[in-house]
Amino acid sequence: MSDRLRIAIQKSGRLTEQSLELLRRCGLDFARSKDALFCFGRNMPVDLLLVRDDDIPGLLAEGICDVGMVGDNVVTEKLGPTSGTTAIGRIRGLGYGHCRLSIALPSSVPYRSPADLNGMTLATSYPKLLQRFLDENALNTRVIFLSGSVEIAPRLGTADGICDLVSSGATLAANQLREVYTLLESEAALYQRDLAQSPKIQAILDRVLQRLDSVLKVDASKYVMLHAPVDKLAAISDILPAAESPTIMPLSGTKDRVAMHTLCRENVLWEHLEQLKAIGASAILVLPVEKMLA
Ligand code: PRT
Ligand code: ZN
C-alpha cells in the first residue's frame, strides 16, 4: 500500500477547473503525466486521478482513491444517502457546482402536488433517486432512463416530464418545461473512504483539510466599507452577515455620517446591499479577502 493520498477529480467537465484551482490554492502542485489520467504531487505526498465523475463513488468504495471531489448528486445516485450507511463520508462542501435535481413538466401541464405525477412517465439520468422519491410518495409513475439530453424527451413524446439537474433554469425554459418539485440540492463536495486502517494517509488528508478550510473560509469572507448615518450603525451591523466589530472613522465635513469598515465571515449578497442602502448607507464597497490569519 502506498503512503500517498490519492484524490480523484473529474477529468473533463464542469467541475474540473474549479477542483484543480482549489487544490492549487491549497498549495498542491502536480506534474501532469502524458495520458493525464494520473498526476504526481510534486510538493506533498498527494496524487491526482482524473476520471469521469460517475466513476468517483465506485473508486472510493473500492479503495482505489482515498478522497474524491464530486457532486452530491452523483454520490447520492450511486451510493444512496451516505450518512452512516456506507463507508464513504461527505467531509466538506466545496462551494461550487451548485445545482438541484428537479422534476419538470411541460408548462401546459397542470401541477398541484406530487400526486399529479401518478400515471405519468418521467425521463431521467437519475433513476435511483427518482424511484426512491416515487416510492416514498407511493406514486405509480414510470421511469425511463436516458443518459443525456433528457430535456427533449417530452417534446419527442418519449415521456410526460423529466427529472434532471437544473442550475440557472435556462435549459428548462428553452424547452418549455417548468420545475415543479426539487428532490435534491447539490454542490461539489469532498468525500472520503474509511481511512481508519490507513493512519498515514489520514494524516496527509488532515494537513490538506487544514489548508482547504482556510481557503474556503477566505472565499466566504468579504471586507465591507461604507458610509453610514451615525444613528444607524447598530442596524447596519445586524444586516451584515457574520460581521466582526467594525472600525468607525469620521468623515470630513459631516458629523452625522461616518465611515465603517468590517470583515464579514459570510458572503455578502445583493440583498444585503439593498437593505443597507434602504436604511441610509452609501458608498458601499465589498472587497474579496486574499489571505487571512485569524
Ligand atoms: O464526463 P463526465 O461523466 O465526467 O461528466 P458529465 O457530463 O456527467 O458531467 P458535467 O461535467 O456536465 O457535470 C458535472 C457535475 O456538475 C454534475 O454532476 C453536477 O454535480 C454539476 N452541475 C452543476 C451540473 C449543472 N450544474 C448543470 N446545470 N451538471 C449538469 N448540468 C446540466 C443539466 O443536466 C442540464 O442539462 O446543465 C443543464 C441545465 O443547466 P441550466 O443552467 O440551463 O439550468
Ligand atoms: Zn458524468
mmCIF file of C-alpha atoms and ligand atoms in Angstrom:
data_model
loop_
_atom_site.group_PDB
_atom_site.id
_atom_site.type_symbol
_atom_site.label_atom_id
_atom_site.label_comp_id
_atom_site.label_asym_id
_atom_site.label_seq_id
_atom_site.Cartn_x
_atom_site.Cartn_y
_atom_site.Cartn_z
ATOM 1 C CA MET A 1 0.000 0.000 0.000
ATOM 2 C CA SER A 2 1.409 3.391 -0.926
ATOM 3 C CA ASP A 3 1.576 6.094 1.727
ATOM 4 C CA ARG A 4 0.351 8.795 -0.608
ATOM 5 C CA LEU A 5 -3.096 10.382 -0.548
ATOM 6 C CA ARG A 6 -4.999 9.774 -3.791
ATOM 7 C CA ILE A 7 -7.565 12.382 -4.798
ATOM 8 C CA ALA A 8 -9.995 11.701 -7.663
ATOM 9 C CA ILE A 9 -11.395 14.635 -9.593
ATOM 10 C CA GLN A 10 -13.421 14.978 -12.790
ATOM 11 C CA LYS A 11 -11.139 14.667 -15.817
ATOM 12 C CA SER A 12 -13.003 16.995 -18.097
ATOM 13 C CA GLY A 13 -16.274 18.714 -17.308
ATOM 14 C CA ARG A 14 -17.989 21.355 -15.264
ATOM 15 C CA LEU A 15 -16.102 20.597 -12.037
ATOM 16 C CA THR A 16 -12.592 20.175 -13.442
ATOM 17 C CA GLU A 17 -11.289 23.744 -13.478
ATOM 18 C CA GLN A 18 -12.578 24.657 -10.047
ATOM 19 C CA SER A 19 -11.370 21.403 -8.487
ATOM 20 C CA LEU A 20 -7.853 21.932 -9.861
ATOM 21 C CA GLU A 21 -7.888 25.590 -8.818
ATOM 22 C CA LEU A 22 -8.953 24.716 -5.274
ATOM 23 C CA LEU A 23 -6.130 22.159 -4.942
ATOM 24 C CA ARG A 24 -3.671 24.657 -6.354
ATOM 25 C CA ARG A 25 -4.777 27.219 -3.779
ATOM 26 C CA CYS A 26 -4.139 24.597 -1.086
ATOM 27 C CA GLY A 27 -0.538 24.700 -2.263
ATOM 28 C CA LEU A 28 -0.594 21.391 -4.136
ATOM 29 C CA ASP A 29 1.497 21.209 -7.277
ATOM 30 C CA PHE A 30 1.047 18.337 -9.743
ATOM 31 C CA ALA A 31 3.097 17.025 -12.629
ATOM 32 C CA ARG A 32 0.735 16.045 -15.444
ATOM 33 C CA SER A 33 1.509 12.702 -16.998
ATOM 34 C CA LYS A 34 1.198 12.189 -20.751
ATOM 35 C CA ASP A 35 -2.144 10.422 -20.622
ATOM 36 C CA ALA A 36 -3.237 12.928 -17.942
ATOM 37 C CA LEU A 37 -5.112 10.258 -16.015
ATOM 38 C CA PHE A 38 -2.660 10.383 -13.146
ATOM 39 C CA CYS A 39 -0.813 13.406 -11.796
ATOM 40 C CA PHE A 40 2.043 13.024 -9.359
ATOM 41 C CA GLY A 41 2.142 15.500 -6.475
ATOM 42 C CA ARG A 42 5.480 17.284 -6.552
ATOM 43 C CA ASN A 43 5.485 19.014 -3.185
ATOM 44 C CA MET A 44 3.318 16.781 -0.983
ATOM 45 C CA PRO A 45 2.584 13.027 -0.942
ATOM 46 C CA VAL A 46 -0.686 13.620 -2.767
ATOM 47 C CA ASP A 47 -1.550 12.280 -6.238
ATOM 48 C CA LEU A 48 -4.475 13.033 -8.542
ATOM 49 C CA LEU A 49 -6.632 10.641 -10.529
ATOM 50 C CA LEU A 50 -8.508 12.244 -13.396
ATOM 51 C CA VAL A 51 -11.664 10.257 -14.128
ATOM 52 C CA ARG A 52 -15.309 10.520 -15.143
ATOM 53 C CA ASP A 53 -17.311 11.967 -12.278
ATOM 54 C CA ASP A 54 -19.648 8.938 -12.303
ATOM 55 C CA ASP A 55 -16.694 6.673 -11.510
ATOM 56 C CA ILE A 56 -15.631 8.529 -8.355
ATOM 57 C CA PRO A 57 -18.088 6.889 -5.889
ATOM 58 C CA GLY A 58 -17.021 3.426 -7.099
ATOM 59 C CA LEU A 59 -13.305 4.278 -6.904
ATOM 60 C CA LEU A 60 -13.830 5.393 -3.290
ATOM 61 C CA ALA A 61 -15.832 2.274 -2.479
ATOM 62 C CA GLU A 62 -13.088 0.068 -3.961
ATOM 63 C CA GLY A 63 -10.360 1.975 -2.101
ATOM 64 C CA ILE A 64 -8.651 2.913 -5.387
ATOM 65 C CA CYS A 65 -8.744 6.544 -4.327
ATOM 66 C CA ASP A 66 -8.960 7.977 -0.811
ATOM 67 C CA VAL A 67 -10.921 11.150 -1.438
ATOM 68 C CA GLY A 68 -12.968 12.462 -4.332
ATOM 69 C CA MET A 69 -14.218 15.891 -5.374
ATOM 70 C CA VAL A 70 -17.620 15.183 -6.856
ATOM 71 C CA GLY A 71 -21.217 16.414 -6.962
ATOM 72 C CA ASP A 72 -23.541 15.287 -4.167
ATOM 73 C CA ASN A 73 -25.971 14.319 -6.933
ATOM 74 C CA VAL A 74 -23.568 11.705 -8.314
ATOM 75 C CA VAL A 75 -22.666 10.159 -4.958
ATOM 76 C CA THR A 76 -26.270 10.050 -3.755
ATOM 77 C CA GLU A 77 -27.431 8.434 -7.002
ATOM 78 C CA LYS A 78 -24.697 5.801 -6.947
ATOM 79 C CA LEU A 79 -24.472 5.026 -3.226
ATOM 80 C CA GLY A 80 -27.655 6.355 -1.666
ATOM 81 C CA PRO A 81 -27.517 8.758 1.298
ATOM 82 C CA THR A 82 -24.008 8.354 2.742
ATOM 83 C CA SER A 83 -24.757 9.231 6.358
ATOM 84 C CA GLY A 84 -23.806 6.243 8.473
ATOM 85 C CA THR A 85 -24.883 3.626 5.965
ATOM 86 C CA THR A 86 -21.721 3.332 3.865
ATOM 87 C CA ALA A 87 -18.011 3.629 4.492
ATOM 88 C CA ILE A 88 -17.947 6.752 2.300
ATOM 89 C CA GLY A 89 -18.369 10.035 4.144
ATOM 90 C CA ARG A 90 -19.004 13.592 2.956
ATOM 91 C CA ILE A 91 -16.400 15.718 4.689
ATOM 92 C CA ARG A 92 -16.658 19.206 3.124
ATOM 93 C CA GLY A 93 -18.942 21.152 0.803
ATOM 94 C CA LEU A 94 -16.674 22.902 -1.689
ATOM 95 C CA GLY A 95 -18.844 25.861 -2.676
ATOM 96 C CA TYR A 96 -19.062 25.310 -6.449
ATOM 97 C CA GLY A 97 -21.020 23.111 -8.867
ATOM 98 C CA HIS A 98 -24.296 24.148 -7.274
ATOM 99 C CA CYS A 99 -27.378 22.631 -8.869
ATOM 100 C CA ARG A 100 -30.562 20.812 -7.934
ATOM 101 C CA LEU A 101 -32.238 17.659 -9.143
ATOM 102 C CA SER A 102 -35.792 18.566 -10.049
ATOM 103 C CA ILE A 103 -38.871 17.182 -11.705
ATOM 104 C CA ALA A 104 -40.095 19.388 -14.558
ATOM 105 C CA LEU A 105 -43.249 19.198 -16.652
ATOM 106 C CA PRO A 106 -44.323 20.955 -19.843
ATOM 107 C CA SER A 107 -45.602 24.418 -18.905
ATOM 108 C CA SER A 108 -49.052 23.486 -20.200
ATOM 109 C CA VAL A 109 -49.463 20.513 -17.823
ATOM 110 C CA PRO A 110 -51.203 21.435 -14.548
ATOM 111 C CA TYR A 111 -49.419 20.510 -11.308
ATOM 112 C CA ARG A 112 -50.511 20.965 -7.692
ATOM 113 C CA SER A 113 -48.799 18.171 -5.768
ATOM 114 C CA PRO A 114 -46.707 15.021 -6.346
ATOM 115 C CA ALA A 115 -49.956 13.034 -6.655
ATOM 116 C CA ASP A 116 -50.357 14.659 -10.082
ATOM 117 C CA LEU A 117 -47.363 12.615 -11.272
ATOM 118 C CA ASN A 118 -49.388 9.406 -10.909
ATOM 119 C CA GLY A 119 -49.697 7.594 -14.210
ATOM 120 C CA MET A 120 -47.082 9.767 -15.933
ATOM 121 C CA THR A 121 -43.781 8.701 -17.494
ATOM 122 C CA LEU A 122 -40.650 10.622 -16.422
ATOM 123 C CA ALA A 123 -37.297 10.526 -18.215
ATOM 124 C CA THR A 124 -34.136 10.859 -16.126
ATOM 125 C CA SER A 125 -30.424 10.138 -15.770
ATOM 126 C CA TYR A 126 -31.048 9.697 -12.028
ATOM 127 C CA PRO A 127 -33.300 6.611 -11.884
ATOM 128 C CA LYS A 128 -32.432 5.582 -8.328
ATOM 129 C CA LEU A 129 -33.054 8.979 -6.750
ATOM 130 C CA LEU A 130 -36.258 9.406 -8.730
ATOM 131 C CA GLN A 131 -37.539 5.921 -7.909
ATOM 132 C CA ARG A 132 -36.851 6.460 -4.219
ATOM 133 C CA PHE A 133 -38.905 9.681 -4.276
ATOM 134 C CA LEU A 134 -41.737 7.955 -6.145
ATOM 135 C CA ASP A 135 -41.734 5.033 -3.692
ATOM 136 C CA GLU A 136 -41.724 7.359 -0.670
ATOM 137 C CA ASN A 137 -44.787 9.073 -2.077
ATOM 138 C CA ALA A 138 -46.420 5.799 -3.177
ATOM 139 C CA LEU A 139 -46.663 7.092 -6.742
ATOM 140 C CA ASN A 140 -47.303 4.889 -9.710
ATOM 141 C CA THR A 141 -45.060 6.712 -12.191
ATOM 142 C CA ARG A 142 -42.989 5.080 -14.912
ATOM 143 C CA VAL A 143 -39.294 5.905 -15.032
ATOM 144 C CA ILE A 144 -37.290 5.727 -18.231
ATOM 145 C CA PHE A 145 -33.533 6.093 -18.200
ATOM 146 C CA LEU A 146 -31.769 8.450 -20.618
ATOM 147 C CA SER A 147 -28.070 9.151 -20.252
ATOM 148 C CA GLY A 148 -28.250 12.621 -21.801
ATOM 149 C CA SER A 149 -30.457 15.251 -23.475
ATOM 150 C CA VAL A 150 -33.203 14.373 -21.035
ATOM 151 C CA GLU A 151 -34.923 17.720 -21.553
ATOM 152 C CA ILE A 152 -36.048 16.927 -25.090
ATOM 153 C CA ALA A 153 -37.916 13.728 -24.086
ATOM 154 C CA PRO A 154 -41.323 15.430 -23.572
ATOM 155 C CA ARG A 155 -41.148 17.117 -26.997
ATOM 156 C CA LEU A 156 -40.273 13.805 -28.630
ATOM 157 C CA GLY A 157 -43.230 12.183 -26.899
ATOM 158 C CA THR A 158 -40.956 9.742 -25.057
ATOM 159 C CA ALA A 159 -42.029 10.987 -21.622
ATOM 160 C CA ASP A 160 -44.563 13.288 -19.983
ATOM 161 C CA GLY A 161 -41.894 15.057 -17.942
ATOM 162 C CA ILE A 162 -38.301 14.840 -16.772
ATOM 163 C CA CYS A 163 -36.159 14.668 -13.656
ATOM 164 C CA ASP A 164 -32.844 16.396 -14.312
ATOM 165 C CA LEU A 165 -30.234 18.766 -12.927
ATOM 166 C CA VAL A 166 -31.066 22.456 -13.050
ATOM 167 C CA SER A 167 -28.810 25.380 -12.298
ATOM 168 C CA SER A 168 -29.904 28.609 -13.998
ATOM 169 C CA GLY A 169 -33.159 27.129 -15.312
ATOM 170 C CA ALA A 170 -32.340 28.305 -18.861
ATOM 171 C CA THR A 171 -32.428 24.783 -20.324
ATOM 172 C CA LEU A 172 -35.876 24.124 -18.881
ATOM 173 C CA ALA A 173 -37.195 27.460 -20.151
ATOM 174 C CA ALA A 174 -35.775 26.815 -23.633
ATOM 175 C CA ASN A 175 -37.690 23.531 -23.720
ATOM 176 C CA GLN A 176 -40.944 24.989 -22.335
ATOM 177 C CA LEU A 177 -40.591 22.986 -19.143
ATOM 178 C CA ARG A 178 -41.460 24.170 -15.636
ATOM 179 C CA GLU A 179 -39.751 22.974 -12.482
ATOM 180 C CA VAL A 180 -42.370 21.502 -10.137
ATOM 181 C CA TYR A 181 -40.508 19.610 -7.434
ATOM 182 C CA THR A 182 -36.887 19.572 -6.159
ATOM 183 C CA LEU A 183 -35.591 16.189 -4.984
ATOM 184 C CA LEU A 184 -32.059 17.172 -4.038
ATOM 185 C CA GLU A 185 -29.866 20.274 -3.643
ATOM 186 C CA SER A 186 -26.296 19.568 -4.681
ATOM 187 C CA GLU A 187 -22.820 21.075 -4.796
ATOM 188 C CA ALA A 188 -19.345 19.730 -5.406
ATOM 189 C CA ALA A 189 -18.174 18.121 -2.195
ATOM 190 C CA LEU A 190 -15.216 16.242 -0.797
ATOM 191 C CA TYR A 191 -15.953 12.624 0.023
ATOM 192 C CA GLN A 192 -13.562 10.216 1.707
ATOM 193 C CA ARG A 193 -13.395 6.472 2.098
ATOM 194 C CA ASP A 194 -12.937 4.914 5.534
ATOM 195 C CA LEU A 195 -9.286 5.568 6.419
ATOM 196 C CA ALA A 196 -9.332 4.028 9.902
ATOM 197 C CA GLN A 197 -6.815 1.385 8.749
ATOM 198 C CA SER A 198 -4.596 3.975 6.992
ATOM 199 C CA PRO A 199 -3.446 6.459 9.639
ATOM 200 C CA LYS A 200 -0.594 7.773 7.473
ATOM 201 C CA ILE A 201 -2.958 8.669 4.664
ATOM 202 C CA GLN A 202 -5.438 10.154 7.134
ATOM 203 C CA ALA A 203 -2.614 12.351 8.489
ATOM 204 C CA ILE A 204 -1.857 13.674 4.975
ATOM 205 C CA LEU A 205 -5.559 14.286 4.427
ATOM 206 C CA ASP A 206 -5.754 16.220 7.704
ATOM 207 C CA ARG A 207 -2.972 18.532 6.501
ATOM 208 C CA VAL A 208 -4.759 19.115 3.206
ATOM 209 C CA LEU A 209 -8.042 19.732 5.043
ATOM 210 C CA GLN A 210 -6.451 22.341 7.281
ATOM 211 C CA ARG A 211 -5.353 24.277 4.209
ATOM 212 C CA LEU A 212 -8.659 23.704 2.446
ATOM 213 C CA ASP A 213 -10.573 25.099 5.419
ATOM 214 C CA SER A 214 -8.516 28.322 5.337
ATOM 215 C CA VAL A 215 -9.133 28.679 1.603
ATOM 216 C CA LEU A 216 -12.868 28.066 1.987
ATOM 217 C CA LYS A 217 -13.079 30.492 4.907
ATOM 218 C CA VAL A 218 -11.342 33.226 2.947
ATOM 219 C CA ASP A 219 -13.675 32.639 -0.021
ATOM 220 C CA ALA A 220 -16.708 33.138 2.159
ATOM 221 C CA SER A 221 -15.286 36.281 3.801
ATOM 222 C CA LYS A 222 -15.692 39.811 2.485
ATOM 223 C CA TYR A 223 -14.317 43.151 3.626
ATOM 224 C CA VAL A 224 -17.072 45.780 3.558
ATOM 225 C CA MET A 225 -16.547 49.553 3.537
ATOM 226 C CA LEU A 226 -19.435 52.011 3.612
ATOM 227 C CA HIS A 227 -20.631 55.407 4.774
ATOM 228 C CA ALA A 228 -23.421 55.307 7.349
ATOM 229 C CA PRO A 229 -25.637 57.597 9.381
ATOM 230 C CA VAL A 230 -24.256 57.572 12.953
ATOM 231 C CA ASP A 231 -27.640 56.564 14.401
ATOM 232 C CA LYS A 232 -27.897 53.511 12.083
ATOM 233 C CA LEU A 233 -24.623 51.745 12.928
ATOM 234 C CA ALA A 234 -26.242 49.022 15.043
ATOM 235 C CA ALA A 235 -28.888 48.323 12.400
ATOM 236 C CA ILE A 236 -26.183 48.117 9.729
ATOM 237 C CA SER A 237 -24.160 45.610 11.772
ATOM 238 C CA ASP A 238 -27.304 43.499 12.120
ATOM 239 C CA ILE A 239 -27.747 43.345 8.332
ATOM 240 C CA LEU A 240 -24.145 42.416 7.544
ATOM 241 C CA PRO A 241 -23.743 38.612 7.700
ATOM 242 C CA ALA A 242 -21.407 37.354 10.428
ATOM 243 C CA ALA A 243 -19.786 40.781 10.816
ATOM 244 C CA GLU A 244 -16.918 41.376 13.214
ATOM 245 C CA SER A 245 -16.919 44.529 15.358
ATOM 246 C CA PRO A 246 -16.405 47.359 12.869
ATOM 247 C CA THR A 247 -13.819 50.121 12.594
ATOM 248 C CA ILE A 248 -15.601 53.507 12.675
ATOM 249 C CA MET A 249 -13.875 56.588 11.246
ATOM 250 C CA PRO A 250 -15.006 60.214 10.967
ATOM 251 C CA LEU A 251 -15.822 61.682 7.570
ATOM 252 C CA SER A 252 -14.585 65.190 6.899
ATOM 253 C CA GLY A 253 -17.268 67.864 6.642
ATOM 254 C CA THR A 254 -20.022 65.979 8.475
ATOM 255 C CA LYS A 255 -20.837 64.847 12.000
ATOM 256 C CA ASP A 256 -23.942 62.854 11.067
ATOM 257 C CA ARG A 257 -22.220 60.251 8.910
ATOM 258 C CA VAL A 258 -19.145 58.074 9.468
ATOM 259 C CA ALA A 259 -17.104 55.538 7.506
ATOM 260 C CA MET A 260 -17.490 51.947 8.653
ATOM 261 C CA HIS A 261 -15.145 49.052 7.759
ATOM 262 C CA THR A 262 -15.858 45.499 8.778
ATOM 263 C CA LEU A 263 -14.923 41.908 7.991
ATOM 264 C CA CYS A 264 -17.893 39.640 7.228
ATOM 265 C CA ARG A 265 -17.299 35.932 7.697
ATOM 266 C CA GLU A 266 -20.041 35.031 5.234
ATOM 267 C CA ASN A 267 -20.700 36.099 1.681
ATOM 268 C CA VAL A 268 -22.356 39.482 1.233
ATOM 269 C CA LEU A 269 -25.230 39.309 -1.252
ATOM 270 C CA TRP A 270 -27.010 41.935 -3.348
ATOM 271 C CA GLU A 271 -29.983 41.611 -0.967
ATOM 272 C CA HIS A 272 -27.765 42.740 1.917
ATOM 273 C CA LEU A 273 -26.547 45.759 -0.066
ATOM 274 C CA GLU A 274 -30.120 46.732 -0.939
ATOM 275 C CA GLN A 275 -31.123 46.556 2.723
ATOM 276 C CA LEU A 276 -28.090 48.658 3.726
ATOM 277 C CA LYS A 277 -28.924 51.300 1.145
ATOM 278 C CA ALA A 278 -32.562 51.355 2.247
ATOM 279 C CA ILE A 279 -31.558 52.397 5.786
ATOM 280 C CA GLY A 280 -29.202 55.126 4.632
ATOM 281 C CA ALA A 281 -25.797 53.551 3.890
ATOM 282 C CA SER A 282 -23.923 54.891 0.856
ATOM 283 C CA ALA A 283 -20.601 54.379 -0.970
ATOM 284 C CA ILE A 284 -20.851 50.661 -0.200
ATOM 285 C CA LEU A 285 -17.827 48.618 -1.310
ATOM 286 C CA VAL A 286 -17.473 44.831 -0.939
ATOM 287 C CA LEU A 287 -13.919 43.549 -1.334
ATOM 288 C CA PRO A 288 -12.637 39.966 -1.601
ATOM 289 C CA VAL A 289 -10.195 38.776 1.061
ATOM 290 C CA GLU A 290 -6.959 37.331 -0.305
ATOM 291 C CA LYS A 291 -5.480 35.659 2.776
ATOM 292 C CA MET A 292 -6.411 35.634 6.434
ATOM 293 C CA LEU A 293 -4.513 34.614 9.537
ATOM 294 C CA ALA A 294 -7.039 34.962 12.308
HETATM 295 O O1 PRT B 1 -17.781 13.116 -18.481
HETATM 296 P P1 PRT B 1 -18.318 13.140 -17.114
HETATM 297 O O2 PRT B 1 -19.222 11.966 -16.793
HETATM 298 O O3 PRT B 1 -17.232 13.325 -16.077
HETATM 299 O O4 PRT B 1 -19.194 14.482 -16.988
HETATM 300 P P2 PRT B 1 -20.771 14.705 -17.039
HETATM 301 O O5 PRT B 1 -21.155 15.100 -18.417
HETATM 302 O O6 PRT B 1 -21.507 13.591 -16.353
HETATM 303 O O7 PRT B 1 -20.937 15.914 -16.013
HETATM 304 P P3 PRT B 1 -20.857 17.507 -16.209
HETATM 305 O O8 PRT B 1 -19.454 17.939 -16.429
HETATM 306 O O9 PRT B 1 -21.914 18.018 -17.142
HETATM 307 O O10 PRT B 1 -21.329 17.907 -14.724
HETATM 308 C C1 PRT B 1 -20.585 17.534 -13.619
HETATM 309 C C2 PRT B 1 -21.320 17.955 -12.362
HETATM 310 O O11 PRT B 1 -21.561 19.367 -12.380
HETATM 311 C C3 PRT B 1 -22.713 17.378 -12.164
HETATM 312 O O12 PRT B 1 -22.696 16.050 -11.698
HETATM 313 C C4 PRT B 1 -23.276 18.330 -11.126
HETATM 314 O O13 PRT B 1 -22.826 17.972 -9.846
HETATM 315 C C5 PRT B 1 -22.642 19.669 -11.506
HETATM 316 N N1 PRT B 1 -23.568 20.591 -12.200
HETATM 317 C C6 PRT B 1 -23.846 21.849 -11.775
HETATM 318 C C7 PRT B 1 -24.278 20.381 -13.325
HETATM 319 C C8 PRT B 1 -25.015 21.532 -13.585
HETATM 320 N N2 PRT B 1 -24.716 22.435 -12.608
HETATM 321 C C9 PRT B 1 -25.871 21.598 -14.744
HETATM 322 N N3 PRT B 1 -26.520 22.618 -14.951
HETATM 323 N N4 PRT B 1 -24.361 19.302 -14.178
HETATM 324 C C10 PRT B 1 -25.149 19.380 -15.253
HETATM 325 N N5 PRT B 1 -25.913 20.482 -15.569
HETATM 326 C C11 PRT B 1 -26.722 20.385 -16.830
HETATM 327 C C12 PRT B 1 -28.097 19.766 -16.621
HETATM 328 O O14 PRT B 1 -28.011 18.362 -16.728
HETATM 329 C C13 PRT B 1 -28.919 20.379 -17.760
HETATM 330 O O15 PRT B 1 -28.687 19.704 -18.983
HETATM 331 O O16 PRT B 1 -26.976 21.667 -17.364
HETATM 332 C C14 PRT B 1 -28.298 21.757 -17.867
HETATM 333 C C15 PRT B 1 -29.107 22.712 -17.046
HETATM 334 O O17 PRT B 1 -28.433 23.892 -16.786
HETATM 335 P P4 PRT B 1 -29.220 25.267 -16.697
HETATM 336 O O18 PRT B 1 -28.212 26.280 -16.246
HETATM 337 O O19 PRT B 1 -29.771 25.582 -18.046
HETATM 338 O O20 PRT B 1 -30.348 25.115 -15.673
HETATM 339 ZN ZN ZN B 2 -20.798 12.030 -15.540
#
